Coordinates of C-alpha atoms in Angstrom, one line a residue:
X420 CA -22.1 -8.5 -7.8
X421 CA -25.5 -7.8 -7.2
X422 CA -28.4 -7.0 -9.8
X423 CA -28.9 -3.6 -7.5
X424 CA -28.1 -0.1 -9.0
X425 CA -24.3 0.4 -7.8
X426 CA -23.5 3.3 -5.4
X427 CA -20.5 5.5 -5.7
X428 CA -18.9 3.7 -2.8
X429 CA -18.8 0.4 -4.5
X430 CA -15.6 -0.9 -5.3
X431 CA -15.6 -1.5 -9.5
X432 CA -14.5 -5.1 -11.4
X433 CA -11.3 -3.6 -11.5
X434 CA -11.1 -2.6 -8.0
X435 CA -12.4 -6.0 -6.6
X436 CA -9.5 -7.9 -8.9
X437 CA -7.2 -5.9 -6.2
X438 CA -8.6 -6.4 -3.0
X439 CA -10.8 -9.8 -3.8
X440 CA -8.0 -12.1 -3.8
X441 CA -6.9 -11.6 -0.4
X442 CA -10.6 -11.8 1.2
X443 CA -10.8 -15.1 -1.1
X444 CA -8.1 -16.3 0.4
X445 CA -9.0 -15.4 4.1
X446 CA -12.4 -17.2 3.3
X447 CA -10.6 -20.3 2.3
X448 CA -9.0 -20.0 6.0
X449 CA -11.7 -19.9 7.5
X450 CA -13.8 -22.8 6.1
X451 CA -17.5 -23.4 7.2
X452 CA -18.0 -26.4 9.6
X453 CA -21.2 -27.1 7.9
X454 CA -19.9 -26.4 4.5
X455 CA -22.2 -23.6 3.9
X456 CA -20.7 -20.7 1.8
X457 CA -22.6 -17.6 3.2
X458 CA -25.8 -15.6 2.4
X459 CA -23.9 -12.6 1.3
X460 CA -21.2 -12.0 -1.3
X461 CA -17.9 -10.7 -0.2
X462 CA -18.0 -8.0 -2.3
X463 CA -21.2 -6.5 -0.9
X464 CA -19.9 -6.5 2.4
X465 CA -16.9 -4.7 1.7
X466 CA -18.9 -2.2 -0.4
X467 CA -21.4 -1.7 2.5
X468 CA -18.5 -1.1 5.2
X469 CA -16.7 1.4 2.0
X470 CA -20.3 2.8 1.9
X471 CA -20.6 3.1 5.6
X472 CA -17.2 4.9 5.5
X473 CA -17.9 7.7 3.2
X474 CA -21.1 8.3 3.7
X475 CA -20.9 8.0 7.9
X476 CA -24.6 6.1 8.2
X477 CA -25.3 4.5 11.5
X478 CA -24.8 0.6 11.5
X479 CA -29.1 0.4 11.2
X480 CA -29.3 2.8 7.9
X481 CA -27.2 1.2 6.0
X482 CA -29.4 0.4 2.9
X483 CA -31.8 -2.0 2.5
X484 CA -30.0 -3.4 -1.1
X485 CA -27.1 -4.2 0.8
X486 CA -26.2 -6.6 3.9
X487 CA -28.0 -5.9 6.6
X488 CA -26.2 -4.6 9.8
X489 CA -25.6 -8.2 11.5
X490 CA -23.2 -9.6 9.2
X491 CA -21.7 -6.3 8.1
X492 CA -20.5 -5.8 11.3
X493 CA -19.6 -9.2 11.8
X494 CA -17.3 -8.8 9.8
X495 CA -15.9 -5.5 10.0
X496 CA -14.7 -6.5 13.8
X497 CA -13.5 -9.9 12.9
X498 CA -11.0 -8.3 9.8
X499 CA -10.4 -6.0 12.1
X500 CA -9.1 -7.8 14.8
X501 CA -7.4 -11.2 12.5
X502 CA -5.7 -7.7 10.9
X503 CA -7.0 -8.7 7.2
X504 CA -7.9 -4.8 7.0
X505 CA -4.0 -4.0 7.4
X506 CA -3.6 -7.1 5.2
X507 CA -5.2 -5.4 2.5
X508 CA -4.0 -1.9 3.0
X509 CA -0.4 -3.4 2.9
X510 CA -0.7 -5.3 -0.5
X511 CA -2.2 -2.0 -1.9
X512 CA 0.3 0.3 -0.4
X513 CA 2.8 -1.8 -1.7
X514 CA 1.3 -1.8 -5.2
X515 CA 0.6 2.0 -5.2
X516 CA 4.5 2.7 -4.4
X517 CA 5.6 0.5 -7.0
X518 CA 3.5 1.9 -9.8
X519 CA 5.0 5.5 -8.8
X520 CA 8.7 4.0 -9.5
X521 CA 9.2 3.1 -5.1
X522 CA 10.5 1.0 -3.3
X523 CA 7.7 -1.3 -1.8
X524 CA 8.6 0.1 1.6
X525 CA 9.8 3.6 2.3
X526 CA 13.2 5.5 3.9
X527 CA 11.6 8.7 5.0
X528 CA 7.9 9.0 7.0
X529 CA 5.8 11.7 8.1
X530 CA 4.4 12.1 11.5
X531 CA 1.6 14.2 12.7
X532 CA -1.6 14.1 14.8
X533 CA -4.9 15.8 14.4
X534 CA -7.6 15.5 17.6
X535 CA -11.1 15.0 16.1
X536 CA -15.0 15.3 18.4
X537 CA -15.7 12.2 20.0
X538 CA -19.6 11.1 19.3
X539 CA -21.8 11.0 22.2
X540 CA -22.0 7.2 23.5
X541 CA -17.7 7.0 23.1
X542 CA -16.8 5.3 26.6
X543 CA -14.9 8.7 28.5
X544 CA -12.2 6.1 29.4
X545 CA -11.1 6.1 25.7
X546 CA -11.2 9.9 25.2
X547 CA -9.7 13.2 26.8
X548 CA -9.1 16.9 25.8
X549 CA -6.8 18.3 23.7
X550 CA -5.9 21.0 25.9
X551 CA -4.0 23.3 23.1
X552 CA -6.5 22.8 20.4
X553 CA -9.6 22.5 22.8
X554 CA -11.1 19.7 21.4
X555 CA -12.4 16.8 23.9
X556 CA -12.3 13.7 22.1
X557 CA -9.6 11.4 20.8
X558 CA -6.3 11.8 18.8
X559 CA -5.7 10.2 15.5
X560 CA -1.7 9.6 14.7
X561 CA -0.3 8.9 11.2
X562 CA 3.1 8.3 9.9
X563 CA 2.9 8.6 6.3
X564 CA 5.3 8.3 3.4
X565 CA 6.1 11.1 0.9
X566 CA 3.2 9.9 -1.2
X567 CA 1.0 10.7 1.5
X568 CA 0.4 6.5 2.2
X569 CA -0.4 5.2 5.5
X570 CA 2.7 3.4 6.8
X571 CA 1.1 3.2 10.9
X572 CA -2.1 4.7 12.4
X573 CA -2.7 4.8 16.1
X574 CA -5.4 5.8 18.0
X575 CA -5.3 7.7 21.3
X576 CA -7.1 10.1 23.8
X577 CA -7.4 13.4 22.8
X578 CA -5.3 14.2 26.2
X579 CA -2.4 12.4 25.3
X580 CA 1.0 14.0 24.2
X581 CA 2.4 14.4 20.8
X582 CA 5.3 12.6 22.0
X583 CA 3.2 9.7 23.3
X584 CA 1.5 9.3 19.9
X585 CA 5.0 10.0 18.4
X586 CA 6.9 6.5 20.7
X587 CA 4.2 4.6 19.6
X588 CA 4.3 5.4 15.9
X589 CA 8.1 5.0 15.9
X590 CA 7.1 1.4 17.3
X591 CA 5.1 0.6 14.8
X592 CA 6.9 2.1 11.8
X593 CA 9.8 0.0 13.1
X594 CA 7.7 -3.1 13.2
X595 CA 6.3 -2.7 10.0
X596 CA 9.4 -1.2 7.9
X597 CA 12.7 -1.7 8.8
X598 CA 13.8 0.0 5.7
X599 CA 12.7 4.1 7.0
X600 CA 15.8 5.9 8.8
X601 CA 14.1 9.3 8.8
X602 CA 11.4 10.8 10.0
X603 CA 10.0 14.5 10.1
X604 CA 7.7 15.9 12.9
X605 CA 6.6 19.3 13.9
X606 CA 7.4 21.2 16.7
X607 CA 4.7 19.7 18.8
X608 CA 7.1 16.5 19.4
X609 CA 10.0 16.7 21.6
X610 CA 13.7 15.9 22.5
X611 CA 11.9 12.7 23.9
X612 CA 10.8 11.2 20.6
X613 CA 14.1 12.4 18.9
X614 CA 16.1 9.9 21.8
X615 CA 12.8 7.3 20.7
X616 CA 14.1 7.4 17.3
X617 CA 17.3 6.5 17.6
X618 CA 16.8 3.6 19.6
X619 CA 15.1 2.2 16.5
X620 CA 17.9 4.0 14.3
X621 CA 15.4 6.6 12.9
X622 CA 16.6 10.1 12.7
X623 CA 13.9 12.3 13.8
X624 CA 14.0 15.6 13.0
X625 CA 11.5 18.3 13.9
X626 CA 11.3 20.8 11.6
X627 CA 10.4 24.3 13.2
X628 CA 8.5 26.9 11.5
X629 CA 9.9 29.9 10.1
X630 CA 8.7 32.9 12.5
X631 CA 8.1 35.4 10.3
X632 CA 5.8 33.2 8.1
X633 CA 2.1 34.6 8.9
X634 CA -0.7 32.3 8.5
X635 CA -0.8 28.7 6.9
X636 CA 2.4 28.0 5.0
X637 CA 2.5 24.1 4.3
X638 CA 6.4 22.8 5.6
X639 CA 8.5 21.3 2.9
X640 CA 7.6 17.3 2.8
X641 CA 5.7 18.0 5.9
X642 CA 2.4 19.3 4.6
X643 CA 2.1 15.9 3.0
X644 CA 0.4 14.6 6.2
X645 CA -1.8 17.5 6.2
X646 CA -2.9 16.3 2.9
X647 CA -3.6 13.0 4.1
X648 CA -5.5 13.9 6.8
X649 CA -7.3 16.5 4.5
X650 CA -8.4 13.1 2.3
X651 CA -9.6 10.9 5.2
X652 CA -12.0 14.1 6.0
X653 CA -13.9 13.0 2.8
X654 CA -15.0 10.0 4.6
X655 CA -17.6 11.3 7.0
X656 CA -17.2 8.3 9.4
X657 CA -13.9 9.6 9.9
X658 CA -14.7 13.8 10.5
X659 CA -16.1 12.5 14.1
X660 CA -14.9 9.5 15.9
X661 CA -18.1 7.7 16.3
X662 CA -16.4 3.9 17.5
X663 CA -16.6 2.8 20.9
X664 CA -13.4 1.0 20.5
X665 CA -10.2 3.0 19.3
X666 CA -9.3 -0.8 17.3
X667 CA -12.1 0.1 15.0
X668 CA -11.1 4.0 14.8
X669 CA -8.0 2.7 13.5
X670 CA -9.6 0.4 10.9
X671 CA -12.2 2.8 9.7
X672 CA -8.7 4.9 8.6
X673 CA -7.2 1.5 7.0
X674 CA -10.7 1.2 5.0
X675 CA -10.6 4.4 3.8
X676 CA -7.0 4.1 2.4
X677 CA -7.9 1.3 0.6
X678 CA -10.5 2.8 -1.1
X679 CA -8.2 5.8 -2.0
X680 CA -5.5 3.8 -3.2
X681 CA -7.9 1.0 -4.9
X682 CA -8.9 4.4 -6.8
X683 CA -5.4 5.3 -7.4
X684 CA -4.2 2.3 -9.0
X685 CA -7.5 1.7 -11.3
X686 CA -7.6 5.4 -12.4
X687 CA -11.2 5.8 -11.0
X688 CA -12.6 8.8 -8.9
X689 CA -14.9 9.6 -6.2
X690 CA -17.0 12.4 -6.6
X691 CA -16.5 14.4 -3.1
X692 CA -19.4 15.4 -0.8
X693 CA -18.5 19.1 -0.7
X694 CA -18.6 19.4 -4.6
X695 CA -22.0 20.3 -6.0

Protein backbone atom coordinates (compact mmCIF):
# COMPACT_ATOMS: atom_id res chain seq x y z
CA UNK A 1 0.00 0.00 0.00
CA UNK A 2 0.87 3.36 -0.81
CA UNK A 3 2.09 6.29 1.52
CA UNK A 4 -1.12 8.33 -0.15
CA UNK A 5 -4.13 9.32 2.11
CA UNK A 6 -6.60 6.25 1.43
CA UNK A 7 -10.00 6.84 -0.26
CA UNK A 8 -13.23 5.35 0.74
CA UNK A 9 -13.06 3.03 -2.23
CA UNK A 10 -9.88 1.36 -1.15
CA UNK A 11 -10.04 -2.07 -0.24
CA UNK A 12 -8.65 -2.31 3.74
CA UNK A 13 -5.73 -4.96 5.08
CA UNK A 14 -8.48 -7.05 5.80
CA UNK A 15 -10.18 -6.84 2.59
CA UNK A 16 -6.94 -7.30 0.47
CA UNK A 17 -6.14 -10.73 2.65
CA UNK A 18 -9.50 -11.85 0.67
CA UNK A 19 -9.15 -10.92 -2.71
CA UNK A 20 -5.03 -10.62 -2.79
CA UNK A 21 -4.41 -14.17 -2.90
CA UNK A 22 -6.03 -14.86 -5.95
CA UNK A 23 -4.51 -11.82 -7.97
CA UNK A 24 -1.06 -13.18 -6.41
CA UNK A 25 -1.66 -16.15 -7.75
CA UNK A 26 -2.81 -14.91 -11.29
CA UNK A 27 0.50 -12.83 -11.23
CA UNK A 28 2.51 -15.89 -10.61
CA UNK A 29 0.75 -17.22 -13.98
CA UNK A 30 1.62 -14.79 -15.74
CA UNK A 31 5.41 -14.31 -15.14
CA UNK A 32 7.35 -11.36 -16.76
CA UNK A 33 9.64 -12.42 -19.69
CA UNK A 34 12.09 -9.91 -18.61
CA UNK A 35 11.65 -10.72 -14.97
CA UNK A 36 10.42 -7.36 -14.19
CA UNK A 37 7.73 -7.24 -11.37
CA UNK A 38 5.65 -4.07 -12.45
CA UNK A 39 5.58 -0.26 -11.67
CA UNK A 40 2.40 -0.56 -9.83
CA UNK A 41 1.14 -2.59 -6.79
CA UNK A 42 -1.71 -4.86 -7.30
CA UNK A 43 -3.54 -3.41 -4.77
CA UNK A 44 -3.67 0.13 -6.20
CA UNK A 45 -4.96 -1.14 -9.31
CA UNK A 46 -7.78 -2.83 -7.87
CA UNK A 47 -8.49 0.14 -5.64
CA UNK A 48 -8.42 2.51 -8.65
CA UNK A 49 -10.87 0.28 -10.88
CA UNK A 50 -13.13 -0.05 -7.06
CA UNK A 51 -12.62 3.76 -7.14
CA UNK A 52 -13.57 4.12 -10.70
CA UNK A 53 -16.63 1.97 -9.89
CA UNK A 54 -18.22 3.97 -7.26
CA UNK A 55 -17.39 7.04 -8.01
CA UNK A 56 -18.15 6.70 -12.08
CA UNK A 57 -14.84 9.01 -13.22
CA UNK A 58 -13.85 8.85 -16.82
CA UNK A 59 -10.75 6.53 -17.45
CA UNK A 60 -8.46 10.18 -17.73
CA UNK A 61 -9.74 11.53 -14.04
CA UNK A 62 -8.98 8.94 -12.20
CA UNK A 63 -6.55 10.51 -9.60
CA UNK A 64 -3.27 11.49 -9.89
CA UNK A 65 -2.17 9.28 -6.42
CA UNK A 66 -3.26 6.35 -8.15
CA UNK A 67 -2.23 4.39 -11.48
CA UNK A 68 -2.60 6.19 -14.19
CA UNK A 69 -5.26 5.21 -16.89
CA UNK A 70 -2.81 2.97 -19.17
CA UNK A 71 -2.23 0.16 -16.90
CA UNK A 72 -5.54 0.54 -15.06
CA UNK A 73 -7.26 -0.39 -17.94
CA UNK A 74 -4.79 -2.83 -18.89
CA UNK A 75 -5.79 -4.60 -16.66
CA UNK A 76 -9.34 -4.27 -16.04
CA UNK A 77 -9.81 -5.79 -19.77
CA UNK A 78 -7.28 -8.48 -19.37
CA UNK A 79 -9.11 -9.85 -15.79
CA UNK A 80 -11.87 -9.30 -17.56
CA UNK A 81 -11.63 -11.39 -20.35
CA UNK A 82 -8.95 -14.46 -18.59
CA UNK A 83 -12.39 -14.23 -16.18
CA UNK A 84 -10.17 -13.56 -12.89
CA UNK A 85 -13.03 -10.88 -12.05
CA UNK A 86 -15.61 -13.87 -11.88
CA UNK A 87 -12.61 -15.69 -10.23
CA UNK A 88 -12.78 -13.44 -7.52
CA UNK A 89 -16.45 -12.87 -7.20
CA UNK A 90 -16.82 -16.72 -6.95
CA UNK A 91 -14.31 -17.29 -4.05
CA UNK A 92 -16.18 -14.40 -2.19
CA UNK A 93 -19.58 -15.47 -2.91
CA UNK A 94 -18.69 -18.74 -1.83
CA UNK A 95 -17.22 -17.35 1.50
CA UNK A 96 -20.15 -14.83 2.12
CA UNK A 97 -22.74 -18.02 1.92
CA UNK A 98 -20.80 -19.93 4.13
CA UNK A 99 -20.45 -17.42 6.92
CA UNK A 100 -24.47 -17.01 6.74
CA UNK A 101 -24.77 -20.95 7.61
CA UNK A 102 -25.14 -21.92 3.15
CA UNK A 103 -24.31 -24.10 1.21
CA UNK A 104 -21.36 -22.72 -1.05
CA UNK A 105 -23.78 -22.90 -3.99
CA UNK A 106 -27.49 -22.27 -3.89
CA UNK A 107 -31.00 -24.38 -4.74
CA UNK A 108 -33.20 -21.41 -5.35
CA UNK A 109 -32.17 -18.06 -7.67
CA UNK A 110 -33.80 -14.91 -8.54
CA UNK A 111 -34.25 -13.56 -11.88
CA UNK A 112 -34.95 -10.17 -13.05
CA UNK A 113 -33.83 -7.43 -15.46
CA UNK A 114 -33.67 -3.73 -15.18
CA UNK A 115 -32.88 -1.55 -18.60
CA UNK A 116 -30.49 1.33 -17.71
CA UNK A 117 -29.40 4.92 -20.32
CA UNK A 118 -26.75 3.94 -22.54
CA UNK A 119 -23.84 6.90 -22.47
CA UNK A 120 -23.36 8.71 -25.66
CA UNK A 121 -20.30 7.04 -27.56
CA UNK A 122 -22.01 3.15 -26.72
CA UNK A 123 -21.75 1.55 -30.34
CA UNK A 124 -25.97 1.46 -31.43
CA UNK A 125 -25.19 -2.20 -32.41
CA UNK A 126 -24.91 -3.09 -28.67
CA UNK A 127 -28.06 -1.18 -27.54
CA UNK A 128 -31.86 -0.87 -28.29
CA UNK A 129 -35.11 0.39 -26.55
CA UNK A 130 -36.93 -0.96 -23.99
CA UNK A 131 -40.13 -0.48 -25.56
CA UNK A 132 -42.39 -0.98 -22.13
CA UNK A 133 -40.23 0.99 -19.88
CA UNK A 134 -39.01 3.55 -22.67
CA UNK A 135 -35.60 3.54 -22.03
CA UNK A 136 -33.10 3.24 -25.12
CA UNK A 137 -30.12 1.73 -23.93
CA UNK A 138 -29.08 -1.82 -22.77
CA UNK A 139 -30.53 -4.44 -20.34
CA UNK A 140 -28.75 -5.66 -17.37
CA UNK A 141 -29.91 -9.47 -16.23
CA UNK A 142 -29.18 -10.98 -12.74
CA UNK A 143 -29.96 -14.23 -11.26
CA UNK A 144 -29.41 -13.81 -7.66
CA UNK A 145 -29.66 -16.11 -4.65
CA UNK A 146 -31.82 -15.42 -1.56
CA UNK A 147 -29.01 -13.38 -0.09
CA UNK A 148 -29.27 -11.12 -2.83
CA UNK A 149 -25.55 -12.67 -4.33
CA UNK A 150 -24.81 -12.59 -7.92
CA UNK A 151 -24.95 -16.24 -9.12
CA UNK A 152 -24.94 -14.95 -13.32
CA UNK A 153 -25.03 -11.44 -14.93
CA UNK A 154 -25.59 -10.91 -18.61
CA UNK A 155 -25.64 -8.07 -20.60
CA UNK A 156 -28.08 -7.34 -23.46
CA UNK A 157 -29.80 -4.66 -25.66
CA UNK A 158 -32.30 -2.71 -24.12
CA UNK A 159 -34.69 -4.29 -27.03
CA UNK A 160 -34.30 -7.70 -26.16
CA UNK A 161 -36.98 -9.83 -24.42
CA UNK A 162 -37.30 -10.87 -20.83
CA UNK A 163 -37.35 -14.22 -21.96
CA UNK A 164 -34.16 -13.84 -23.98
CA UNK A 165 -32.28 -12.53 -20.99
CA UNK A 166 -34.17 -15.20 -19.00
CA UNK A 167 -32.60 -18.56 -21.65
CA UNK A 168 -29.49 -17.12 -21.23
CA UNK A 169 -29.40 -16.82 -17.45
CA UNK A 170 -30.86 -20.32 -17.13
CA UNK A 171 -27.54 -21.13 -19.23
CA UNK A 172 -25.38 -19.81 -17.15
CA UNK A 173 -26.86 -20.58 -13.77
CA UNK A 174 -26.72 -24.15 -15.12
CA UNK A 175 -23.12 -23.77 -16.03
CA UNK A 176 -22.07 -22.38 -12.93
CA UNK A 177 -24.37 -24.38 -10.32
CA UNK A 178 -25.75 -27.47 -10.89
CA UNK A 179 -26.99 -27.53 -7.36
CA UNK A 180 -30.27 -24.62 -8.07
CA UNK A 181 -33.71 -26.53 -9.14
CA UNK A 182 -35.78 -23.42 -8.64
CA UNK A 183 -36.07 -20.34 -9.90
CA UNK A 184 -38.55 -17.28 -9.49
CA UNK A 185 -39.30 -14.64 -12.26
CA UNK A 186 -42.00 -12.07 -12.71
CA UNK A 187 -44.55 -11.93 -14.95
CA UNK A 188 -42.45 -10.30 -17.63
CA UNK A 189 -41.00 -13.92 -18.50
CA UNK A 190 -42.98 -16.35 -20.28
CA UNK A 191 -44.19 -20.10 -20.92
CA UNK A 192 -40.90 -20.09 -23.01
CA UNK A 193 -38.39 -19.72 -20.26
CA UNK A 194 -40.55 -22.02 -17.99
CA UNK A 195 -40.08 -25.03 -20.99
CA UNK A 196 -36.06 -23.40 -20.79
CA UNK A 197 -35.96 -24.40 -17.30
CA UNK A 198 -36.79 -27.61 -17.44
CA UNK A 199 -34.46 -28.68 -19.93
CA UNK A 200 -31.83 -27.77 -17.40
CA UNK A 201 -34.17 -29.35 -14.62
CA UNK A 202 -34.95 -25.91 -12.99
CA UNK A 203 -38.52 -25.26 -12.04
CA UNK A 204 -39.31 -21.82 -13.06
CA UNK A 205 -42.02 -20.32 -11.62
CA UNK A 206 -43.39 -16.89 -12.31
CA UNK A 207 -44.88 -15.42 -9.66
CA UNK A 208 -47.92 -13.01 -10.68
CA UNK A 209 -48.83 -9.99 -8.68
CA UNK A 210 -51.75 -9.78 -6.70
CA UNK A 211 -54.32 -7.33 -8.59
CA UNK A 212 -55.64 -5.59 -6.08
CA UNK A 213 -52.25 -4.59 -4.60
CA UNK A 214 -51.91 -0.72 -5.47
CA UNK A 215 -48.55 0.65 -5.89
CA UNK A 216 -44.99 -0.99 -4.98
CA UNK A 217 -45.47 -4.08 -2.93
CA UNK A 218 -42.06 -6.01 -2.94
CA UNK A 219 -43.11 -10.12 -3.98
CA UNK A 220 -42.14 -12.60 -1.34
CA UNK A 221 -38.28 -13.80 -2.11
CA UNK A 222 -38.67 -11.76 -5.21
CA UNK A 223 -37.97 -8.21 -4.09
CA UNK A 224 -34.54 -9.62 -3.24
CA UNK A 225 -33.38 -8.80 -6.75
CA UNK A 226 -34.78 -5.47 -6.45
CA UNK A 227 -32.55 -5.05 -3.65
CA UNK A 228 -29.65 -6.03 -5.45
CA UNK A 229 -30.11 -3.99 -8.14
CA UNK A 230 -30.98 -1.14 -5.63
CA UNK A 231 -27.11 -1.75 -4.24
CA UNK A 232 -25.30 -1.76 -7.60
CA UNK A 233 -27.07 1.87 -8.14
CA UNK A 234 -24.60 2.98 -5.40
CA UNK A 235 -21.81 2.52 -7.79
CA UNK A 236 -22.26 5.39 -10.24
CA UNK A 237 -20.46 3.59 -13.11
CA UNK A 238 -23.21 1.23 -12.98
CA UNK A 239 -26.59 4.02 -12.88
CA UNK A 240 -25.55 4.58 -16.76
CA UNK A 241 -23.94 2.01 -18.94
CA UNK A 242 -20.95 3.94 -20.00
CA UNK A 243 -18.78 0.63 -21.73
CA UNK A 244 -18.45 0.26 -25.20
CA UNK A 245 -18.31 -3.42 -24.85
CA UNK A 246 -21.27 -5.31 -22.90
CA UNK A 247 -17.99 -7.89 -21.54
CA UNK A 248 -16.96 -4.92 -19.48
CA UNK A 249 -20.75 -3.92 -18.46
CA UNK A 250 -20.87 -7.27 -17.02
CA UNK A 251 -17.54 -6.88 -15.16
CA UNK A 252 -18.16 -3.49 -13.83
CA UNK A 253 -21.27 -5.51 -11.97
CA UNK A 254 -18.69 -8.45 -10.84
CA UNK A 255 -16.44 -5.51 -9.28
CA UNK A 256 -18.98 -4.00 -7.60
CA UNK A 257 -20.07 -7.28 -5.79
CA UNK A 258 -16.84 -7.89 -4.74
CA UNK A 259 -16.57 -4.77 -3.09
CA UNK A 260 -19.99 -5.40 -1.37
CA UNK A 261 -19.31 -8.63 -0.21
CA UNK A 262 -15.40 -7.90 0.64
CA UNK A 263 -17.41 -5.38 3.01
CA UNK A 264 -19.73 -8.03 4.12
CA UNK A 265 -17.34 -10.52 5.25
CA UNK A 266 -14.83 -7.87 7.03
CA UNK A 267 -17.67 -5.99 8.82
CA UNK A 268 -16.65 -2.59 7.08
CA UNK A 269 -19.01 -0.02 5.41
CA UNK A 270 -19.16 2.40 2.68
CA UNK A 271 -20.59 5.59 3.31
CA UNK A 272 -23.30 6.07 0.33
CA UNK A 273 -23.31 9.01 -2.06
CA UNK A 274 -26.84 10.03 -1.40
CA UNK A 275 -26.25 10.33 2.43
CA UNK A 276 -25.15 13.78 3.62
Amino acid sequence: MSMRKPYPSDVTDEQWELVGPVIAAWKARHPSVSGHQGKYAMREIVNAILHQNRTGCQWEFLPHDMPPPGPVKYYFYLWRDEGTDQDIHDLLRWQLREKRKRLADPSLVVLDTRSVHAAVGVPATTTGRDAAKRVPGRKRCLAVDVLGLVIHCVVLPASAHDNTAGIALLDGVAEQCDTVTKALVDQGFKNKVVEHGQNHGIDVEIVERNPDDRGFVPQVKRWIAEQTNGILMFCRRLVRDYEHRPASSRSRVLWAMTSVMSRRLTGTTLTSWKTA
